[in-house]
Structure formats: structure tokens, C-alpha cells
Short mmCIF file of N, CA and C in Angstrom, two decimals:
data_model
loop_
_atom_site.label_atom_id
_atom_site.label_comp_id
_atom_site.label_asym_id
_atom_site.label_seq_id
_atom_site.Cartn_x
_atom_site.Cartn_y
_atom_site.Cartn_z
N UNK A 1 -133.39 22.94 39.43
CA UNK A 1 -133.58 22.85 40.88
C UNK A 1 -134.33 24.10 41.36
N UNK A 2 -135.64 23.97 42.19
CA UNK A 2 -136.02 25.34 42.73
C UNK A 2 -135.70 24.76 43.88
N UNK A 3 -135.72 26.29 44.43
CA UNK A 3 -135.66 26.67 45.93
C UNK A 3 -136.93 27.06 46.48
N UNK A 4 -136.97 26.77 48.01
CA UNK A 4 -138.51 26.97 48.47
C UNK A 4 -137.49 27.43 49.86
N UNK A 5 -138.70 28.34 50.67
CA UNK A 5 -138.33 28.91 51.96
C UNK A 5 -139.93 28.96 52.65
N UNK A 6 -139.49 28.20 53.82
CA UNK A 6 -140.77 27.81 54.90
C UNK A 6 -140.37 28.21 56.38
N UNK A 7 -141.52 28.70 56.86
CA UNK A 7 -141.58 29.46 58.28
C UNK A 7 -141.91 28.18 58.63
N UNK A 8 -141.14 27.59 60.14
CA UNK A 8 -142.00 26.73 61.15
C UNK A 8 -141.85 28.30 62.37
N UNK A 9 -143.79 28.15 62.19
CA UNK A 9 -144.03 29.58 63.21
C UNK A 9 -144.62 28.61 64.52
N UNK A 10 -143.57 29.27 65.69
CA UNK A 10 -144.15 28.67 66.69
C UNK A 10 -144.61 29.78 67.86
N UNK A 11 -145.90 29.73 68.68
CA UNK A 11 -145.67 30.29 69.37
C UNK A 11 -145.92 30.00 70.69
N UNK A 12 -144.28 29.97 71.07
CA UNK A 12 -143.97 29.00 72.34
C UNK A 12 -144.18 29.66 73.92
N UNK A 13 -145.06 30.65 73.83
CA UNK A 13 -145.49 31.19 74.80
C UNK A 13 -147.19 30.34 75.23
N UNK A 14 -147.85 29.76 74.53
CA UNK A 14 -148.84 29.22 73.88
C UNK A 14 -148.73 27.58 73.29
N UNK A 15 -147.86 27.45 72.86
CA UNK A 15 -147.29 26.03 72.93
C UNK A 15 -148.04 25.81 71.65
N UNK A 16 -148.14 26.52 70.61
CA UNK A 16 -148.81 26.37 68.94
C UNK A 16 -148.03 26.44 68.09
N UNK A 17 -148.14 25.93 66.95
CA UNK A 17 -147.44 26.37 65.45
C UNK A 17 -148.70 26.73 64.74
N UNK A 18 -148.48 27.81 64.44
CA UNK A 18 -148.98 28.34 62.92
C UNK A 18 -148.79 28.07 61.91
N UNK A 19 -149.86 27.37 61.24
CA UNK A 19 -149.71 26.73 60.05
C UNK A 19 -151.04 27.06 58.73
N UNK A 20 -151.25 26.87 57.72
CA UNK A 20 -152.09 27.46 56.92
C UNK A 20 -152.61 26.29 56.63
N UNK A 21 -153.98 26.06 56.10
CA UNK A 21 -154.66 25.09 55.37
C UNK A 21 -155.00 25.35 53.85
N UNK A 22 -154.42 24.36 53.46
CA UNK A 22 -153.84 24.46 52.06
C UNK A 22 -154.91 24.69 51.09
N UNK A 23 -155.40 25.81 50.27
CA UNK A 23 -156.40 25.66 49.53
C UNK A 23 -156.52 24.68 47.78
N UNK A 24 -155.74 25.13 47.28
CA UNK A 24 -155.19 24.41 46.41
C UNK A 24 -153.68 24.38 46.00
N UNK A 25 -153.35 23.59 45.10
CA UNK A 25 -152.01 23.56 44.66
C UNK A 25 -151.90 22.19 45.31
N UNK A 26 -149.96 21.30 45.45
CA UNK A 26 -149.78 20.80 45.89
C UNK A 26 -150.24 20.60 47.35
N UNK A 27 -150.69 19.71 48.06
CA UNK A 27 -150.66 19.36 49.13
C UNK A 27 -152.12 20.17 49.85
N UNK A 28 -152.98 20.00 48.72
CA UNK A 28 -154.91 21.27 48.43
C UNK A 28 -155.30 20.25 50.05
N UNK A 29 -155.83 20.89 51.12
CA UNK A 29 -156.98 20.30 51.80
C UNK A 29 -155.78 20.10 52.77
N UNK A 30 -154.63 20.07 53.45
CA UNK A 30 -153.74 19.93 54.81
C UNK A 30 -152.98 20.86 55.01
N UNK A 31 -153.01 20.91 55.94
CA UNK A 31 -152.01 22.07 56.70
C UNK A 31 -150.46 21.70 56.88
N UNK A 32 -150.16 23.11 56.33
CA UNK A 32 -148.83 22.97 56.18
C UNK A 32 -147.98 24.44 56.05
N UNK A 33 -146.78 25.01 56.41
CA UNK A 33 -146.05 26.18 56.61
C UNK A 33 -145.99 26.73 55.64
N UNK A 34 -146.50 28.15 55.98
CA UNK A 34 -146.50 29.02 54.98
C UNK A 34 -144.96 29.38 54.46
N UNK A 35 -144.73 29.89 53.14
CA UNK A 35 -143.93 29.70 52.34
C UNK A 35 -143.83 29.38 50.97
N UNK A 36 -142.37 30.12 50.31
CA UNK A 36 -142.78 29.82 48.73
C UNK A 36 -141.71 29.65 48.15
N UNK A 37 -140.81 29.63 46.97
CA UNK A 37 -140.17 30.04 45.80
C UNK A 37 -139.31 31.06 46.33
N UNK A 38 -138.22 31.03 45.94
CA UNK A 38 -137.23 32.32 45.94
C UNK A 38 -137.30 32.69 44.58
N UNK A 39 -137.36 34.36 44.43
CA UNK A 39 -137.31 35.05 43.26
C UNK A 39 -136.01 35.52 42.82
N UNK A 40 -135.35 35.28 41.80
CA UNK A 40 -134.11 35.79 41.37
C UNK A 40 -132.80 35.33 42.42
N UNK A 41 -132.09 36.07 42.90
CA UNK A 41 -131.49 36.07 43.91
C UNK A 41 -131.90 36.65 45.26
N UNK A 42 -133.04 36.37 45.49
CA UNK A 42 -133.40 37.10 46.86
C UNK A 42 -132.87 35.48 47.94
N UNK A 43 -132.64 36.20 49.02
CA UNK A 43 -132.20 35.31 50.17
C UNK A 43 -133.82 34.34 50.97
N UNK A 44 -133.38 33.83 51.61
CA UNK A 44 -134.08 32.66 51.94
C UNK A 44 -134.84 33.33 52.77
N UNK A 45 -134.53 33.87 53.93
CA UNK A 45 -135.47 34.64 54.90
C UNK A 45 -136.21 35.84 54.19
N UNK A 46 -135.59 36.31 53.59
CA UNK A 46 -136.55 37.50 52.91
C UNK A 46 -137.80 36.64 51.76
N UNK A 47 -137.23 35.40 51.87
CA UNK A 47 -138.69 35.23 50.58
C UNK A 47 -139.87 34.48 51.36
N UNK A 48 -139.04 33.82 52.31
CA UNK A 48 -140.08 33.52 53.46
C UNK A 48 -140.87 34.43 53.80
N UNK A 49 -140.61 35.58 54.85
CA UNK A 49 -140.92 36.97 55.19
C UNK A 49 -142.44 37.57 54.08
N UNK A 50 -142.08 37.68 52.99
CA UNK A 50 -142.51 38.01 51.28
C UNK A 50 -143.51 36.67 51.34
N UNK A 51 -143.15 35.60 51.27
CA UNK A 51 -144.43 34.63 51.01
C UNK A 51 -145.59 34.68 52.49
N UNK A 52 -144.90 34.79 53.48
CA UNK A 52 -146.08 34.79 54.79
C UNK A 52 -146.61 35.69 54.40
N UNK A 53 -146.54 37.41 53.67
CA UNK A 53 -147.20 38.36 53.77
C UNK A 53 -148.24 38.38 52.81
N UNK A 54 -147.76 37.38 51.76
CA UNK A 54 -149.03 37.15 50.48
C UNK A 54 -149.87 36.06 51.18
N UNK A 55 -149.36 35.27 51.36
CA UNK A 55 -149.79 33.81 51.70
C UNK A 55 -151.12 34.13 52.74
N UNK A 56 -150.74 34.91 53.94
CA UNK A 56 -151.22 35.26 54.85
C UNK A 56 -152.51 36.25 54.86
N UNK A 57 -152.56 37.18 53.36
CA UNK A 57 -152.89 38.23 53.95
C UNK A 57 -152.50 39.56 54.90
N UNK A 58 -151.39 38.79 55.67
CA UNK A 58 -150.57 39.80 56.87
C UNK A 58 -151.47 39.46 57.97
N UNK A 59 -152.16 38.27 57.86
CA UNK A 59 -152.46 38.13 59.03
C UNK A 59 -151.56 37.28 60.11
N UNK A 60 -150.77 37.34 59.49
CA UNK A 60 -149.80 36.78 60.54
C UNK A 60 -148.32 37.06 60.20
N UNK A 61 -147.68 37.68 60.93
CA UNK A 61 -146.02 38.10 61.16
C UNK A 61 -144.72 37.97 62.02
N UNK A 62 -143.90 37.79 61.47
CA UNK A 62 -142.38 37.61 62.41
C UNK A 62 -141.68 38.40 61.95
N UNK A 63 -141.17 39.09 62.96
CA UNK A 63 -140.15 40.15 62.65
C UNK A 63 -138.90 39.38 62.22
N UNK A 64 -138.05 40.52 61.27
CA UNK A 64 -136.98 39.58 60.83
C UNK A 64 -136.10 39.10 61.80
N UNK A 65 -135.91 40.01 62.67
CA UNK A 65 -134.93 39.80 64.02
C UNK A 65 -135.06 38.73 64.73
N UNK A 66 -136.33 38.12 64.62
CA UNK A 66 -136.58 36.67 65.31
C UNK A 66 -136.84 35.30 64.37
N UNK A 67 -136.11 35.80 62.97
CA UNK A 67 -136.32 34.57 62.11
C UNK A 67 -134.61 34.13 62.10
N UNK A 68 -134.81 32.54 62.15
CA UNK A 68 -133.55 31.92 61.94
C UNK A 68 -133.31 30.80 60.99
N UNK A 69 -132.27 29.99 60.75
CA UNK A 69 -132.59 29.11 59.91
C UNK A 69 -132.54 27.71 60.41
N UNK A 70 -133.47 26.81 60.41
CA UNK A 70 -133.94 25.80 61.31
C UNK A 70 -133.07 24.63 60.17
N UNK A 71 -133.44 24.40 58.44
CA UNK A 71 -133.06 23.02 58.05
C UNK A 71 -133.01 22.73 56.84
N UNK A 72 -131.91 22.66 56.09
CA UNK A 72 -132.64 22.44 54.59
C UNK A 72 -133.05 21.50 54.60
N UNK A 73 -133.81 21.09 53.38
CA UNK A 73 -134.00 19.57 52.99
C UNK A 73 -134.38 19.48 51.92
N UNK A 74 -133.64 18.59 50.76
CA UNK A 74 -133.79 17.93 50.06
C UNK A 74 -135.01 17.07 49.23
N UNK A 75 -135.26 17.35 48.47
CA UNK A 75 -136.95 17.07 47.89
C UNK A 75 -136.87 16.54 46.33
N UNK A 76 -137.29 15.78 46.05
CA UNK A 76 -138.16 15.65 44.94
C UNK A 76 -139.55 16.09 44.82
N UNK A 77 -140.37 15.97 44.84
CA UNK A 77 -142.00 16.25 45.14
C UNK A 77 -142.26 17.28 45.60
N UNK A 78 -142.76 17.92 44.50
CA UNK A 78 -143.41 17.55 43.87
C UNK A 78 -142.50 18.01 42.68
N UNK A 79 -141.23 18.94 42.66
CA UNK A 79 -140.57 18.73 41.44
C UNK A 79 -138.87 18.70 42.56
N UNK A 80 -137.92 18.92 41.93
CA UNK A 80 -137.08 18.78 43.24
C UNK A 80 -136.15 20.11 43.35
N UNK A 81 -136.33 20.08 44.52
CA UNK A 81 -136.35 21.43 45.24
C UNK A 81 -135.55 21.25 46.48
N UNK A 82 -134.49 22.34 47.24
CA UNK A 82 -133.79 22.51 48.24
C UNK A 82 -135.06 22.97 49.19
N UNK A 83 -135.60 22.84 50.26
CA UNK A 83 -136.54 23.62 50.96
C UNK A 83 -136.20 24.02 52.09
N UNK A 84 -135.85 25.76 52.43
CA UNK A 84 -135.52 26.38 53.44
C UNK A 84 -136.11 26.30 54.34
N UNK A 85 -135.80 25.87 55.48
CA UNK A 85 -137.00 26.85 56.85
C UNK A 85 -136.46 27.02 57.71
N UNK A 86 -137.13 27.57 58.47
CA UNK A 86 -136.61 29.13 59.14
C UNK A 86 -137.61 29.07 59.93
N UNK A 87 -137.09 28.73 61.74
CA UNK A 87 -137.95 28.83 62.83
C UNK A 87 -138.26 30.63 63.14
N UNK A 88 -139.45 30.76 63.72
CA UNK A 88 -140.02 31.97 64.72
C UNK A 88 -140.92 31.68 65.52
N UNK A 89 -140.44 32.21 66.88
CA UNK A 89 -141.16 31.89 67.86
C UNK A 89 -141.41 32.96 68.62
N UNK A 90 -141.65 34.06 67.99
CA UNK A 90 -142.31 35.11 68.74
C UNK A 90 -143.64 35.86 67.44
N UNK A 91 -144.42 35.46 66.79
CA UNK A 91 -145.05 35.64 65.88
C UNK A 91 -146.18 36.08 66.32
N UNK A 92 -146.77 37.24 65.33
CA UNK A 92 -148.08 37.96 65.50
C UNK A 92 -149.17 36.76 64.83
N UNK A 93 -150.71 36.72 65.31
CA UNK A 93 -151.29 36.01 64.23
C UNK A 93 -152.50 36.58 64.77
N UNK A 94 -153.58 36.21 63.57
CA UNK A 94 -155.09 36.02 63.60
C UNK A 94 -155.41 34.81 63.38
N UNK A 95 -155.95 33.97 63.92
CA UNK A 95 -156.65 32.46 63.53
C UNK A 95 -157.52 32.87 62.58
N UNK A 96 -158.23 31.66 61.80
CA UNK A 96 -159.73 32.15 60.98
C UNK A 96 -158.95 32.07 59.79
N UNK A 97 -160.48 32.04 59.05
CA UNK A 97 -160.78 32.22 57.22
C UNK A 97 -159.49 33.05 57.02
N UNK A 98 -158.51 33.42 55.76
CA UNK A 98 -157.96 33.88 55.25
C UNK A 98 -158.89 35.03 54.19
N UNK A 99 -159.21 36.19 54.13
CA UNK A 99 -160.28 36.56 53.09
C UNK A 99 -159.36 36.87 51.99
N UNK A 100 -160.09 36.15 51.13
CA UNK A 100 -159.55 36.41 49.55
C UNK A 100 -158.13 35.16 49.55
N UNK A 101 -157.82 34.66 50.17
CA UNK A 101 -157.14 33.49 50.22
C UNK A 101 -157.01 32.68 48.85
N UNK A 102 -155.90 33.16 47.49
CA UNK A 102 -155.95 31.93 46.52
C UNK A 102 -155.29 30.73 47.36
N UNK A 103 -154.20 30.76 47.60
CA UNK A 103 -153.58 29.54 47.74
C UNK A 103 -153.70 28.92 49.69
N UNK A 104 -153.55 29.86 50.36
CA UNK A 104 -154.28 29.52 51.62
C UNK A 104 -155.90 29.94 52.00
N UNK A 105 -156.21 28.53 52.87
CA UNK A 105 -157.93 29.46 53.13
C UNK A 105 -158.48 29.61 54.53
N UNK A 106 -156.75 29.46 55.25
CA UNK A 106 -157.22 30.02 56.72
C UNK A 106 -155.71 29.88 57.77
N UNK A 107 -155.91 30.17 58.52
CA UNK A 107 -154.66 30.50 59.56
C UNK A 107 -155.13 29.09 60.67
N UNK A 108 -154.44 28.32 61.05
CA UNK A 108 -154.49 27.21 62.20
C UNK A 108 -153.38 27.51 63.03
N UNK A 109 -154.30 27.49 64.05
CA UNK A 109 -152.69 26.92 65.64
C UNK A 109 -152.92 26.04 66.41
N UNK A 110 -151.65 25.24 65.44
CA UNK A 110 -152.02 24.03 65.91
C UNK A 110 -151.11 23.57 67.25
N UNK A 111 -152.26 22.98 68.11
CA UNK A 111 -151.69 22.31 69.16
C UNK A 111 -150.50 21.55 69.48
N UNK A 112 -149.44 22.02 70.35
CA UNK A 112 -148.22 21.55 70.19
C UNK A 112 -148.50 20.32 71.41
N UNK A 113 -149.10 20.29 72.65
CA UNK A 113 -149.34 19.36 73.35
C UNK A 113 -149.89 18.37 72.90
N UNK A 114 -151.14 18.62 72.01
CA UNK A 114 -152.52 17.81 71.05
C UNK A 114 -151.56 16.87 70.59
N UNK A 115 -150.31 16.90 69.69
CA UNK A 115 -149.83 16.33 68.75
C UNK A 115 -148.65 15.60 69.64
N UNK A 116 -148.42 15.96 70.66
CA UNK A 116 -146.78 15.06 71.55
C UNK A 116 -147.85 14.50 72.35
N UNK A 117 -149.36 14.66 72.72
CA UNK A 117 -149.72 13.73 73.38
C UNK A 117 -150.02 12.18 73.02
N UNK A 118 -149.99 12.02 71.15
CA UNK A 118 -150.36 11.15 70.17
C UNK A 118 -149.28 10.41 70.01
N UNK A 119 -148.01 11.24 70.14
CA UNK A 119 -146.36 10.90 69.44
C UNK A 119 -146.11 9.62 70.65
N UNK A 120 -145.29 8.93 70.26
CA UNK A 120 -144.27 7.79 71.35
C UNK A 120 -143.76 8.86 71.87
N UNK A 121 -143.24 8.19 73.63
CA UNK A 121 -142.00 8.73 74.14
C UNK A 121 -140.87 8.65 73.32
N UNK A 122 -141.01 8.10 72.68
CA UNK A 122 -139.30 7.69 72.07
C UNK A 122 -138.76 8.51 70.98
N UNK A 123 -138.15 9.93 70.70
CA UNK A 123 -137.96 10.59 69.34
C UNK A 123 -137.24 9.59 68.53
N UNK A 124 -137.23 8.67 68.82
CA UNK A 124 -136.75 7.63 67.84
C UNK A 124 -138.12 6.86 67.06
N UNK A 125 -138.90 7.07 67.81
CA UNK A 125 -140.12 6.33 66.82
C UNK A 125 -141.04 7.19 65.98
N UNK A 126 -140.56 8.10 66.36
CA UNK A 126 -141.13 9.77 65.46
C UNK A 126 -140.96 9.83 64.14
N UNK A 127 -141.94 9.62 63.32
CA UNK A 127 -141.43 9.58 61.90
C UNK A 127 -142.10 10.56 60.94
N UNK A 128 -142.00 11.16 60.27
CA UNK A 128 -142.74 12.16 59.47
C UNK A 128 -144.36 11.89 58.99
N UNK A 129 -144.43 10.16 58.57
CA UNK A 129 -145.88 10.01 58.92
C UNK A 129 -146.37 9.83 59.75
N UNK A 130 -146.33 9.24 60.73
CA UNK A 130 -146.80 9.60 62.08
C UNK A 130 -147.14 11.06 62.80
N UNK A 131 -146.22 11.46 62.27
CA UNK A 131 -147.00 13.19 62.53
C UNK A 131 -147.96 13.66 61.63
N UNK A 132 -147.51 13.37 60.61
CA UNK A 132 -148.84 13.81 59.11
C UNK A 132 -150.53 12.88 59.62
N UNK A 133 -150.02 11.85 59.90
CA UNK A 133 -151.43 11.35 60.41
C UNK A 133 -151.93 11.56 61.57
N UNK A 134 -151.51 12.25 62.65
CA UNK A 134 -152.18 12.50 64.09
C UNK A 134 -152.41 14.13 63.09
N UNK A 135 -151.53 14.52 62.85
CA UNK A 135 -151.96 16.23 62.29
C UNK A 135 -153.49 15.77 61.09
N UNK A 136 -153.79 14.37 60.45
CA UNK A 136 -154.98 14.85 59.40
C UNK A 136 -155.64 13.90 60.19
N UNK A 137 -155.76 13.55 61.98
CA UNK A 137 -156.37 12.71 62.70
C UNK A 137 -157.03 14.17 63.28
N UNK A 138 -156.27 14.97 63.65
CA UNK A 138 -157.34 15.89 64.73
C UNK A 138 -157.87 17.16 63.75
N UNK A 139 -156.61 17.46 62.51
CA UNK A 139 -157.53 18.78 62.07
C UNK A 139 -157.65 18.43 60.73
N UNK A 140 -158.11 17.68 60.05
CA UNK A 140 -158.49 16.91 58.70
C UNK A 140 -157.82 17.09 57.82
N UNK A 141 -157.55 16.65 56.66
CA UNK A 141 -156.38 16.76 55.55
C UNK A 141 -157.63 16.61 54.11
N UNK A 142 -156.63 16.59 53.47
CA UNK A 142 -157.03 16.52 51.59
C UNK A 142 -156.79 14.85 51.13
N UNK A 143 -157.11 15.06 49.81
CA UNK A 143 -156.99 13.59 49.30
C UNK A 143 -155.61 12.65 49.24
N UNK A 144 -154.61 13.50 48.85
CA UNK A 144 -152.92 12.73 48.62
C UNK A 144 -152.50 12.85 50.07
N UNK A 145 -152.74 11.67 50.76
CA UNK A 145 -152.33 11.35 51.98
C UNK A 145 -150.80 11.15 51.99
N UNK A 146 -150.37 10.58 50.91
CA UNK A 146 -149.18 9.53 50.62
C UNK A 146 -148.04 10.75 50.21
N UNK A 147 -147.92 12.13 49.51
CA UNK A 147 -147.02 13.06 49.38
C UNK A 147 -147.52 13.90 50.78
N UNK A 148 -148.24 13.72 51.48
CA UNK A 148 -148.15 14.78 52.65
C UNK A 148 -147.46 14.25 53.27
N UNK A 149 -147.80 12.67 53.82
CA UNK A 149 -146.29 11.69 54.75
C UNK A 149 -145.22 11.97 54.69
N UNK A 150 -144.98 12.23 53.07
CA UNK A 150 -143.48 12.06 52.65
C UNK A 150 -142.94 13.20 52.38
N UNK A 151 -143.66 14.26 52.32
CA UNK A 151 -143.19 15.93 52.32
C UNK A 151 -142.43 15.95 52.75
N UNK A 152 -141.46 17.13 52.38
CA UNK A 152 -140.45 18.02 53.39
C UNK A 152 -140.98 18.59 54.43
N UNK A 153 -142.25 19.02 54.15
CA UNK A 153 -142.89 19.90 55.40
C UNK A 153 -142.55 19.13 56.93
N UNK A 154 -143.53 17.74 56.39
CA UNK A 154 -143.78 16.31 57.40
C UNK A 154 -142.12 16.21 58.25
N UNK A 155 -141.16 16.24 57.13
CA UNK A 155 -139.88 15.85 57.65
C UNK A 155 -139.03 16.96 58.69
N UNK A 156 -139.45 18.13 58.22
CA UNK A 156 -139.22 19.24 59.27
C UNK A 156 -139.75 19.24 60.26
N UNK A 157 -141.15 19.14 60.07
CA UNK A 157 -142.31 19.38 60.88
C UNK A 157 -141.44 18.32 62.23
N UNK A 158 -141.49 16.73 61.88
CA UNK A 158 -141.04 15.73 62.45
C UNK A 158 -139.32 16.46 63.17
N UNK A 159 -138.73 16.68 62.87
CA UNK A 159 -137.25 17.46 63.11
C UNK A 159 -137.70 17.77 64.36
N UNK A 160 -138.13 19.57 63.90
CA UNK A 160 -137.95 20.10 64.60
C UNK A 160 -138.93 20.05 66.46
N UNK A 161 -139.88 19.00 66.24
CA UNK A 161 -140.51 18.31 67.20
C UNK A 161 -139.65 17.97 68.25
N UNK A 162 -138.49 17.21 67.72
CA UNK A 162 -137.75 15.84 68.20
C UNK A 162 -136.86 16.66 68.58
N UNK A 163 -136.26 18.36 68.12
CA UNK A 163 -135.41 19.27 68.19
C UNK A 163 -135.44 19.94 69.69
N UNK A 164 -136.44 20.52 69.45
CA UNK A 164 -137.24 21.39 70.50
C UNK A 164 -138.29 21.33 71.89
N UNK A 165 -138.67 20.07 71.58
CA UNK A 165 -139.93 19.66 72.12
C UNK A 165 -139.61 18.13 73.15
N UNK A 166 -138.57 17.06 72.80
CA UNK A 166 -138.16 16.04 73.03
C UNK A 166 -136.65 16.09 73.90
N UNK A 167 -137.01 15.64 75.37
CA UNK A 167 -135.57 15.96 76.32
C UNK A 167 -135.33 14.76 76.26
N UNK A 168 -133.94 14.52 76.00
CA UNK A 168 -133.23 13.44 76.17
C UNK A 168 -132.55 13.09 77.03
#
């Protein structure tokens, strides 16, 4: 079983999430939360923290004081994995190219209105592909359409929408 730890970076002053566009690896060509692997026994927020700062470059940061833990979830796919994440909503960023970027090859903020203007009223009709496809409708995706739908990312991503964003 690995463990994975993912930032959903929002910044809700701005009404964006920060998200990376995937250069290669799983899920090469769509955007999706930066994040990685826990090493040894390191804790979930600290490897998050540790993967935004590689991942990133440092172009983008959350202090630890404003990271929390938003959701596990449960995964197979691409091997099977617990996947942490951990909301922030007070985050530093640079948009743009990532330079020297292996695994990310740029910083996105993505529109939080853009994407609830696409969604149903209903957080009941909100489904993880439905967000994966308005998200590779306005800012383009990679070839495996079919594991981005079904990601954990998609399923958080979808969550914490319906969490935060959706008055009942």
C-alpha cells in the first residue's frame, strides 16, 4: 500500500485553486494537485509541504499553520494507495511555465466560478467526471481521459466543491 499526500490549494480571496499541469508520469497532459509519496515515516502534511516545494519549484506556498486535512481516499490507480489531502486557502503563488519542471510544467489557477458555472445546481448531480471534463473542456487535458474521471484527485476535487462551494 503507498501513501500519497495532496494540497487542494485554494485561493478563496480570488475564488481559484492552484493546480499543476501534469508533465509526465501518471495522469502526463491534466491538471491536477500538487503532491507526492510519503517517505519513511514522515507525516502527511509535511510530505505534502516537501512535495509542493519540489513539485513547484517554490513557486508556490502554504504555510503550515494554514494546512489542514480535507479527505482520505482510497485508490487503486494507478497502484493502490491511501491519498491524503490537505486543504489551504491562504497560499502564495506564481502562475506560468514551471522552469526546469520534471514532473510539473506549469502553475494554473483555476477558475472556481468557470467550473460551478458548468456544474448542475444540484451537488447531487456532481460527479467526479463531470468535473474532470468541464476542467479538460476549458484548460485541456492529456490522452487517458478515463483514469483522470476516475482519479482520487477528480473525487476530491468533486468533494470538496460540493463541501465548500455548494449551500444547501
Amino acid at each position: 500500500m503507498a501513501y500519497r499526500a495532496y494540497g487542494i490549494i485554494n485561493d478563496t480571496e480570488k475564488d481559484v485553486l492552484v493546480m499543476g499541469a501534469k508533465r509526465a508520469g501518471f495522469l502526463a497532459g491534466f491538471l491536477v494537485f500538487f503532491g507526492g509519496r510519503l517517505e519513511d515515516e514522515e507525516p502527511g502534511k509535511d510530505a505534502f509541504l516537501r512535495e509542493l516545494a519540489e513539485e513547484s519549484h517554490k513557486r508556490v506556498g502554504c504555510a503550515s499553520d494554514d494546512v489542514r486535512r480535507f479527505k482520505v481516499i482510497h485508490t487503486m490507480e494507478p497502484e493502490p494507495a491511501d491519498l491524503i489531502f490537505f486543504r489551504c486557502v491562504n497560499p502564495t503563488y506564481t502562475t506560468g511555465e514551471i522552469p526546469h519542471g520534471d514532473e510539473m510544467g506549469s502553475v494554473v489557477a483555476v477558475s472556481v466560478d468557470k467550473l460551478l458555472s458548468r456544474l448542475p445546481d444540484d451537488p447531487g448531480e456532481v460527479t467526479p467526471t463531470l468535473v474532470a471534463n468541464i476542467l479538460v473542456e476549458i484548460y485541456g487535458g492529456g490522452e487517458d481521459i478515463a483514469s483522470y474521471r476516475a482519479s482520487g484527485i477528480m473525487r476530491a476535487l468533486r468533494d470538496y466543491l460540493v463541501k465548500y462551494y455548494y449551500r444547501e
